[in-house]
mmCIF file of C-alpha atoms and ligand atoms in Angstrom:
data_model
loop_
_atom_site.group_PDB
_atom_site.id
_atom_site.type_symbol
_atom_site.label_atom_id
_atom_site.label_comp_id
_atom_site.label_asym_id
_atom_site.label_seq_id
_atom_site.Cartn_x
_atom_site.Cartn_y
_atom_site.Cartn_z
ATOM 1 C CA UNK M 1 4.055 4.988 33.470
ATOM 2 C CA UNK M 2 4.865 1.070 33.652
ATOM 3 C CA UNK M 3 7.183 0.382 31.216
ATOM 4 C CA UNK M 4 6.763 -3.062 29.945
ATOM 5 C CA UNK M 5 10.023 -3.522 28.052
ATOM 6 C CA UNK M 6 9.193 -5.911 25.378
ATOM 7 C CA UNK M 7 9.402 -6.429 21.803
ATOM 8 C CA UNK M 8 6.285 -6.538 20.175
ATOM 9 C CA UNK M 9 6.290 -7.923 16.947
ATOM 10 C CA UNK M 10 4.481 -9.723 13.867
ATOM 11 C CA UNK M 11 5.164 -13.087 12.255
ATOM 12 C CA UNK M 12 3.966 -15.063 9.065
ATOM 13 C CA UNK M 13 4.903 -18.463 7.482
ATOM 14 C CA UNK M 14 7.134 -21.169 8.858
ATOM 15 C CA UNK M 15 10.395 -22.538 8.674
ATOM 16 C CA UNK M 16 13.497 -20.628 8.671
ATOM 17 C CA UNK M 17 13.548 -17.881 10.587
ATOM 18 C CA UNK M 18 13.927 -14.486 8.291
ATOM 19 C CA UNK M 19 13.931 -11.347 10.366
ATOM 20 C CA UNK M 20 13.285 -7.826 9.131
ATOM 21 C CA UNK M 21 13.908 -4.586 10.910
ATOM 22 C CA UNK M 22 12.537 -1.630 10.397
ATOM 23 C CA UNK M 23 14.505 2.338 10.039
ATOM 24 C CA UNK M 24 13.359 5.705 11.560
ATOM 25 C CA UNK M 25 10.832 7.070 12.322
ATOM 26 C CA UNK M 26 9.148 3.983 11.095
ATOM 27 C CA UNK M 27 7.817 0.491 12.671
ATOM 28 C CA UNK M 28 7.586 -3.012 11.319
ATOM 29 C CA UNK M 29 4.724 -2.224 8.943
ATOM 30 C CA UNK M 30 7.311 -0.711 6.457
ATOM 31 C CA UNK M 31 7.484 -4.482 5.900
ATOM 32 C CA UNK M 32 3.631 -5.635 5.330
ATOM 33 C CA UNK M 33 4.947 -6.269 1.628
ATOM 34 C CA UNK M 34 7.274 -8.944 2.897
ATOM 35 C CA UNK M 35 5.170 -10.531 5.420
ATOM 36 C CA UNK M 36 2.463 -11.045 2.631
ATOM 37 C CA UNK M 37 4.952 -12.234 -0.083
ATOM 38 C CA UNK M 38 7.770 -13.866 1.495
ATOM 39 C CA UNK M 39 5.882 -15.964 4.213
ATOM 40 C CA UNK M 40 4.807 -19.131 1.443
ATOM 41 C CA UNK M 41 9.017 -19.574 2.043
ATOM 42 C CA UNK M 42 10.126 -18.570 5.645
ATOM 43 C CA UNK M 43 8.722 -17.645 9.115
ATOM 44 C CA UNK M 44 8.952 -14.106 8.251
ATOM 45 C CA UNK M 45 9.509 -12.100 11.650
ATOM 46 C CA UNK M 46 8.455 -8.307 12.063
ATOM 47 C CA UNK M 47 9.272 -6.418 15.428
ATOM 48 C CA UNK M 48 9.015 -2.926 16.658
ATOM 49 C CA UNK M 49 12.082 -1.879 17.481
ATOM 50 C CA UNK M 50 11.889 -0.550 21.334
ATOM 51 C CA UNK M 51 10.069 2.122 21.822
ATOM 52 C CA UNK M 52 8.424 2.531 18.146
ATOM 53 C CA UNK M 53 5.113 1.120 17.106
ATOM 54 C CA UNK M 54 3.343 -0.996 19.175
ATOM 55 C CA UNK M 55 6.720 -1.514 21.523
ATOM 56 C CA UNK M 56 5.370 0.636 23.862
ATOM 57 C CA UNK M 57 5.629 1.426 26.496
ATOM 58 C CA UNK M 58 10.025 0.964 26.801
ATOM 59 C CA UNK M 59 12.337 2.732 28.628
ATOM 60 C CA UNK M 60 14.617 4.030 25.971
ATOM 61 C CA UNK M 61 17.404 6.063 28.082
ATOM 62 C CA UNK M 62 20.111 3.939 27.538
ATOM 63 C CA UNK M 63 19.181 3.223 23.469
ATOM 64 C CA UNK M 64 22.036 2.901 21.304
ATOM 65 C CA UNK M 65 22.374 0.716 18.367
ATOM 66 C CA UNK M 66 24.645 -2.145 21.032
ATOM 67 C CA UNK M 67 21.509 -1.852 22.631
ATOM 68 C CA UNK M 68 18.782 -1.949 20.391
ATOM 69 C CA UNK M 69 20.734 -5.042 18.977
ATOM 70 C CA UNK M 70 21.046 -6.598 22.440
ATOM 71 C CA UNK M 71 17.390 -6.332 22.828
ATOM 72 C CA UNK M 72 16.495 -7.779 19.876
ATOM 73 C CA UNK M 73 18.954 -10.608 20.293
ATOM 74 C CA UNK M 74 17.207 -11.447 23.882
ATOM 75 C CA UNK M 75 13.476 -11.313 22.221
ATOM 76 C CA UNK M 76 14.294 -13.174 19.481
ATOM 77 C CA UNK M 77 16.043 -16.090 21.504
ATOM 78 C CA UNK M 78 12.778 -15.843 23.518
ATOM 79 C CA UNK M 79 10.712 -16.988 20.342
ATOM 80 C CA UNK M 80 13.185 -19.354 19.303
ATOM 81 C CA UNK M 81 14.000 -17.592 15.811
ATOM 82 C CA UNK M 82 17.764 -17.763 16.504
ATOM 83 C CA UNK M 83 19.986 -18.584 13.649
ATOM 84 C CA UNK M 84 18.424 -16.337 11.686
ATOM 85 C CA UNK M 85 18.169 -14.101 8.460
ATOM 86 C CA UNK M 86 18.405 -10.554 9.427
ATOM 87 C CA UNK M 87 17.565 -8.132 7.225
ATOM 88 C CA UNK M 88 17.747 -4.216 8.433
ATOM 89 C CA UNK M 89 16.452 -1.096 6.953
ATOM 90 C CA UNK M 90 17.739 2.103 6.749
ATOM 91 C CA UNK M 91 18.832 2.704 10.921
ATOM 92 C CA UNK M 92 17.084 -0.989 11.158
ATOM 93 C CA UNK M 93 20.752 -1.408 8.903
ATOM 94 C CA UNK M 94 22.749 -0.075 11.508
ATOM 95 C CA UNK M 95 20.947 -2.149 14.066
ATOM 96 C CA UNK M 96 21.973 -5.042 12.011
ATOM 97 C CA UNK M 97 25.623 -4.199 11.939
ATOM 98 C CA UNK M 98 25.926 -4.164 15.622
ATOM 99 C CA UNK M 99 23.683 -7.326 15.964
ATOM 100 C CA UNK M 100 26.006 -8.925 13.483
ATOM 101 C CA UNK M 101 29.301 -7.985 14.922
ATOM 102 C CA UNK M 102 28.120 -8.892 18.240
ATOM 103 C CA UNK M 103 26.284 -11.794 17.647
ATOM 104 C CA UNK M 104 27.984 -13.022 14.568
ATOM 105 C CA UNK M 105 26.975 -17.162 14.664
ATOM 106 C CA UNK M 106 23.579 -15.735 15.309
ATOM 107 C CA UNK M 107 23.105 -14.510 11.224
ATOM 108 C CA UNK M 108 22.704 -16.773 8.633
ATOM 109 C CA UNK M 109 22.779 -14.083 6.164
ATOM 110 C CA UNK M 110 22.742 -10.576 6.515
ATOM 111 C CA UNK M 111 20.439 -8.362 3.874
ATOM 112 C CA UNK M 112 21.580 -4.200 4.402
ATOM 113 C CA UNK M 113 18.552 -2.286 2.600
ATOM 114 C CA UNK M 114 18.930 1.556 1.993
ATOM 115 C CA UNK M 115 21.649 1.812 4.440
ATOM 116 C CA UNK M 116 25.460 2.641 5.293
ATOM 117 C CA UNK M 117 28.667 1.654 7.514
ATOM 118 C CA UNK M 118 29.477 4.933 8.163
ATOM 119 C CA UNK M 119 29.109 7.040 10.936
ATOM 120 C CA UNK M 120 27.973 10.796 10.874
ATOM 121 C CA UNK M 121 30.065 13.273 9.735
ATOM 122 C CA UNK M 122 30.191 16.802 11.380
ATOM 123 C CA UNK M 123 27.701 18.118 9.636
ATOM 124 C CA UNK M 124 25.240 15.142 10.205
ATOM 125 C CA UNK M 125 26.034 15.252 13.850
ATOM 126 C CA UNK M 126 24.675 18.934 13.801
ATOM 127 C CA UNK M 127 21.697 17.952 11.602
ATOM 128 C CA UNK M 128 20.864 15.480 14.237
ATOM 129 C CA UNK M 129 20.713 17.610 17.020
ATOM 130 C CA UNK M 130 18.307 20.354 15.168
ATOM 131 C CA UNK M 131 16.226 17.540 14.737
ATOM 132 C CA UNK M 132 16.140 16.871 18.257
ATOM 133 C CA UNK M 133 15.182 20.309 18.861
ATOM 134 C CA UNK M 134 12.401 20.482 16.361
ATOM 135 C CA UNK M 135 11.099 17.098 17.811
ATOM 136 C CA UNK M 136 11.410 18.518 21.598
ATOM 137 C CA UNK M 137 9.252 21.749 20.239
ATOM 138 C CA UNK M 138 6.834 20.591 18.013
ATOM 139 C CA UNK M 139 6.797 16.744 18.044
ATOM 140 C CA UNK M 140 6.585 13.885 15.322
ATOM 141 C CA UNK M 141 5.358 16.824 12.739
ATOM 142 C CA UNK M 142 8.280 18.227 12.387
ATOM 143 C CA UNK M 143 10.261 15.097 11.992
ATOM 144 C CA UNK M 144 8.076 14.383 8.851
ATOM 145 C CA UNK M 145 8.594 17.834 7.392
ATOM 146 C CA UNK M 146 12.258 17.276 7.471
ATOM 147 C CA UNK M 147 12.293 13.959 5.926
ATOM 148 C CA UNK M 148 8.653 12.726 4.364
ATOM 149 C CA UNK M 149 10.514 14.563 1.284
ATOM 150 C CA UNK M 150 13.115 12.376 1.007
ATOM 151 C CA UNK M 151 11.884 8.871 1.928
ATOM 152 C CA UNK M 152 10.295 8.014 -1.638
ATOM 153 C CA UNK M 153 10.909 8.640 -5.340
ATOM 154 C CA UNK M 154 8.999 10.676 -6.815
ATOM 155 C CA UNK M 155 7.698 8.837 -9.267
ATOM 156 C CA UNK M 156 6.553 6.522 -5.839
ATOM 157 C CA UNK M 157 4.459 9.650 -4.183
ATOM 158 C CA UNK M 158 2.465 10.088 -7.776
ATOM 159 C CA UNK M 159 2.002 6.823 -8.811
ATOM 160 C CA UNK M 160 1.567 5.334 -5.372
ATOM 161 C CA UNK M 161 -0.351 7.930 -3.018
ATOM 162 C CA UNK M 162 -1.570 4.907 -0.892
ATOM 163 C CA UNK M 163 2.009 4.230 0.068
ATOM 164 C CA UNK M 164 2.972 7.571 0.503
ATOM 165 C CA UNK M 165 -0.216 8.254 3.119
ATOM 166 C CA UNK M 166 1.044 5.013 4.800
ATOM 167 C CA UNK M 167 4.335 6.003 5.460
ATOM 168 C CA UNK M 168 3.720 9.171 6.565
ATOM 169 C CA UNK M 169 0.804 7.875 9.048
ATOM 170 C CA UNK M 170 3.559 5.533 10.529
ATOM 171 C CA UNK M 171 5.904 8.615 10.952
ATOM 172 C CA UNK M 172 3.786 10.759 12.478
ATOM 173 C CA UNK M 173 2.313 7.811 15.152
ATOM 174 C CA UNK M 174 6.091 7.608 16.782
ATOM 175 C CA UNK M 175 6.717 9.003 20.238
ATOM 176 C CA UNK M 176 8.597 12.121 20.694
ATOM 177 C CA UNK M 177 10.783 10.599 23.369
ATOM 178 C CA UNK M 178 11.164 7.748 21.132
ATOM 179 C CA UNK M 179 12.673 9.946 18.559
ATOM 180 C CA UNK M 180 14.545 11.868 20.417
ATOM 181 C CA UNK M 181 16.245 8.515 21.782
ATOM 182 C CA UNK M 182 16.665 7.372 18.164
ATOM 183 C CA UNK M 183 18.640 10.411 16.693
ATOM 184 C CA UNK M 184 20.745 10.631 19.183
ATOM 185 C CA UNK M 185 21.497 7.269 19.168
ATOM 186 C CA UNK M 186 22.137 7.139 15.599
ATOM 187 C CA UNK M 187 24.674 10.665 15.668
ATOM 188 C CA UNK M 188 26.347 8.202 18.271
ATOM 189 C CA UNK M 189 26.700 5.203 16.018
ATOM 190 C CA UNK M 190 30.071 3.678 15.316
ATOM 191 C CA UNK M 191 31.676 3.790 12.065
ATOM 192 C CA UNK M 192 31.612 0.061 10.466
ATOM 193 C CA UNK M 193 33.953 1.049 7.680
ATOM 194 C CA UNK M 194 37.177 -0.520 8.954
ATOM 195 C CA UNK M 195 34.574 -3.614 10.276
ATOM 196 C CA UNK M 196 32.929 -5.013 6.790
ATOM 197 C CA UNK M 197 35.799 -7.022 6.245
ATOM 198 C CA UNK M 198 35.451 -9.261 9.191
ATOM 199 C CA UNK M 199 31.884 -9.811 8.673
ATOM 200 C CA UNK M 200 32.060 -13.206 7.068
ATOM 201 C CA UNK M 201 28.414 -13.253 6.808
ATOM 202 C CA UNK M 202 26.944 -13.814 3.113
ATOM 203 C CA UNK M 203 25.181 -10.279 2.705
ATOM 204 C CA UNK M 204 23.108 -8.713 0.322
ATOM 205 C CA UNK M 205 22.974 -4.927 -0.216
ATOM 206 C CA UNK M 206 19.845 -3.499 -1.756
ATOM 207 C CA UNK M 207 19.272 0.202 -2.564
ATOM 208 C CA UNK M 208 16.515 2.215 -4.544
ATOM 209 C CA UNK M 209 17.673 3.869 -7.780
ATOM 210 C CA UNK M 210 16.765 6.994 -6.588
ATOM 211 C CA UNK M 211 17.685 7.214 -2.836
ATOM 212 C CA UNK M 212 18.897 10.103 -1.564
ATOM 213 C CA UNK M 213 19.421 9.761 1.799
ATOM 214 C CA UNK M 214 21.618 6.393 1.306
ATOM 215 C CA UNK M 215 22.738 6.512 -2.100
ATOM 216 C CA UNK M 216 23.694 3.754 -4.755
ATOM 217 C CA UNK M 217 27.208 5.087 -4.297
ATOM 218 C CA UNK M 218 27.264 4.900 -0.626
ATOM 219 C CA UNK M 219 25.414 1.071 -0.970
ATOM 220 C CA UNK M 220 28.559 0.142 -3.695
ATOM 221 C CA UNK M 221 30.982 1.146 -1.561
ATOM 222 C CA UNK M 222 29.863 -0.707 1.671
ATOM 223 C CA UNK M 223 29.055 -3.756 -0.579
ATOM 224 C CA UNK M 224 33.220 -3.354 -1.699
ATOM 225 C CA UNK M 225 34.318 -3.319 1.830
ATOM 226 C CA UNK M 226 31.986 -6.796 2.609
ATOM 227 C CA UNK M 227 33.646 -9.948 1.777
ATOM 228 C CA UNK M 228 30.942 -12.142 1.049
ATOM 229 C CA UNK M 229 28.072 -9.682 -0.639
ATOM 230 C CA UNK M 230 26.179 -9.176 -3.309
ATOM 231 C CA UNK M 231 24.579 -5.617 -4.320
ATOM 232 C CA UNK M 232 20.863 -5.056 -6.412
ATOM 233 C CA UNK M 233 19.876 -1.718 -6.971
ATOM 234 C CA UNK M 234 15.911 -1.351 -6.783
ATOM 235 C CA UNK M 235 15.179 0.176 -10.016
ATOM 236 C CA UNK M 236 12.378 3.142 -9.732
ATOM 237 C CA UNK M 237 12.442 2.811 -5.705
ATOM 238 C CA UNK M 238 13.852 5.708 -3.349
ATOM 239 C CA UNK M 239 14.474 5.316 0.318
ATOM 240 C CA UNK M 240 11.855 2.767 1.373
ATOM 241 C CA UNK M 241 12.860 -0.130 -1.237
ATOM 242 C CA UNK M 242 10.282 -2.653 0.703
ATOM 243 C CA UNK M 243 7.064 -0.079 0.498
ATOM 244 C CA UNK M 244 8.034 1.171 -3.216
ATOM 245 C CA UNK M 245 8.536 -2.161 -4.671
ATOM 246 C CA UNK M 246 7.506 -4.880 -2.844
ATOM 247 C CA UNK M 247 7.939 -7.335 -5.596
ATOM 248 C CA UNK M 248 11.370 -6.900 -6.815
ATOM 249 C CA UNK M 249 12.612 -6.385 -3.241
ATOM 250 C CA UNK M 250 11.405 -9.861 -2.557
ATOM 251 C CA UNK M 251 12.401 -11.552 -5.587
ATOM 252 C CA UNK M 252 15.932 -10.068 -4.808
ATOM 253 C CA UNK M 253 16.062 -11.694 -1.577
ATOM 254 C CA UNK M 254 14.666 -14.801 -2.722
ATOM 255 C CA UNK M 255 17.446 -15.031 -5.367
ATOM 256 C CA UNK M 256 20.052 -14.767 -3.140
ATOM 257 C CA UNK M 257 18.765 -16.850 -0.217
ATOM 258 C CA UNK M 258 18.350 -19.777 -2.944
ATOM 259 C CA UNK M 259 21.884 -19.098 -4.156
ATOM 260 C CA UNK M 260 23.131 -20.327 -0.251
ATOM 261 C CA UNK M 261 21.495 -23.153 0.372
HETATM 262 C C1 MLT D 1 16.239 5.797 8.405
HETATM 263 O O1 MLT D 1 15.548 5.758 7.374
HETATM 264 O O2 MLT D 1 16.239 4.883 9.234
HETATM 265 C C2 MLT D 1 17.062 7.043 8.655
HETATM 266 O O3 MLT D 1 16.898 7.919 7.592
HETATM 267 C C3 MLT D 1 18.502 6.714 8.837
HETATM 268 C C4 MLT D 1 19.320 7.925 9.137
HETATM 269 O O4 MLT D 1 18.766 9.020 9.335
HETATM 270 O O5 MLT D 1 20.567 7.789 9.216
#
């Protein structure tokens, strides 16, 4: 297979640049809420991370999150978007991190949604490598039996069913190898603990009430260790703050990006 190495991605509006990536096993359409509602404001920028969504094909052997920030770095310089906004998800989070301690007079501001400056633990480390195993047997599906239960709140999967098919369709369309990269590249990830304080980067940190895989506790303390931050907790959201509740995740970033100029 010819691998064609590029980030694909979407973009909206005009102005200044306000880039959003995505986590696992997801791709940029986590983010069709913010596209639609924050494009009347800034050239909203959507890519696949490398190897997800429509970033395929991409040789993924060497992915780490150094990497998968270096990449992005090089497309986004290629469509001119640089200062920007960077806003990260969930592993798109951790993506941000690196991008932001590499790159650091490349980030205007820095918005950390459902995610955390840790590393893995032990046990995580372990959990990471079953799931590489499950992926290797049985694909994608068994990726979103171990996590589709986790990624919303519940009131989310009742009262929203339409975003709850969506996100699972864009878990189960990811490549296996893609996957496989991605775990294993986020059981390597560094620890940012000791790092916050150096970020000098105006940052918001957003988490759903109800997330369980990154917790309001675990978004409060990485907010403590960040200089220049700010923290809003996404009341009645879980995991995927941008899919649950579009509006207030905008409105939050809106806020704050105001607040700087
Ligand atoms: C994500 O949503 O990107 C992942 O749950 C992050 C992780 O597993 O650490």
């Amino acid at each position: 297979m010819v691998m064609s190495n590029q980030i694909k991605h979407r973009e909206q509006g005009s102005g200044a640049p306000l880039v959003l990536v995505h986590g696992f096993p997801l791709d940029g359409r986590v983010f069709d809420g913010q596209l639609a509602g924050l494009s009347s404001r800034y050239r909203v920028i959507v890519p696949d991370l490398p190897g997800f969504g429509t970033s395929q094909p991409y040789d993924v052997a060497s992915m780490s999150m150094p990497w998968m920030a270096q990449e992005l770095r090089s497309f986004l310089e290629s469509i001119n978007a640089l200062p920007c906004v960077l806003g990260g998800l969930s592993m798109g989070g951790y993506v941000a991190l690196s991008f932001v301690r590499a790159f650091p007079a490349d980030v205007a501001a820095l918005l950390l949604i459902d995610t955390r400056a840790e590393a893995d633990n032990d046990e995580g480390k372990q959990n990471r490598n079953r799931m590489i195993e499950a992926a290797r047997a049985r694909g994608a599906t068994a990726v979103v039996e171990m996590m589709f239960g986790k990624m919303l709140a519940q009131s989310t999967a009742h009262q929203q069913p339409e975003v709850a098919e969506k996100l699972r369709r864009i878990m189960s369309e990811q490549p296996v190898e893609t996957i496989c990269a991605a775990v294993a590249a986020m059981r390597e990830r560094d620890d940012f603990t000791a790092i916050l304080p150096s970020i000098r980067t105006p940052t918001l940190v957003m988490v759903g009430e109800y997330d369980t895989i990154t917790s309001p506790e675990v978004a409060q303390k990485m907010r403590s260790g960040l200089p220049r931050s700010w923290m809003v907790t996404i009341d009645g959201a879980g995991h995927m703050t941008p899919m649950e509740r579009p509006d207030r995740v905008n409105a939050a970033i809106l806020k704050v990006l105001d607040e700087l100029k």
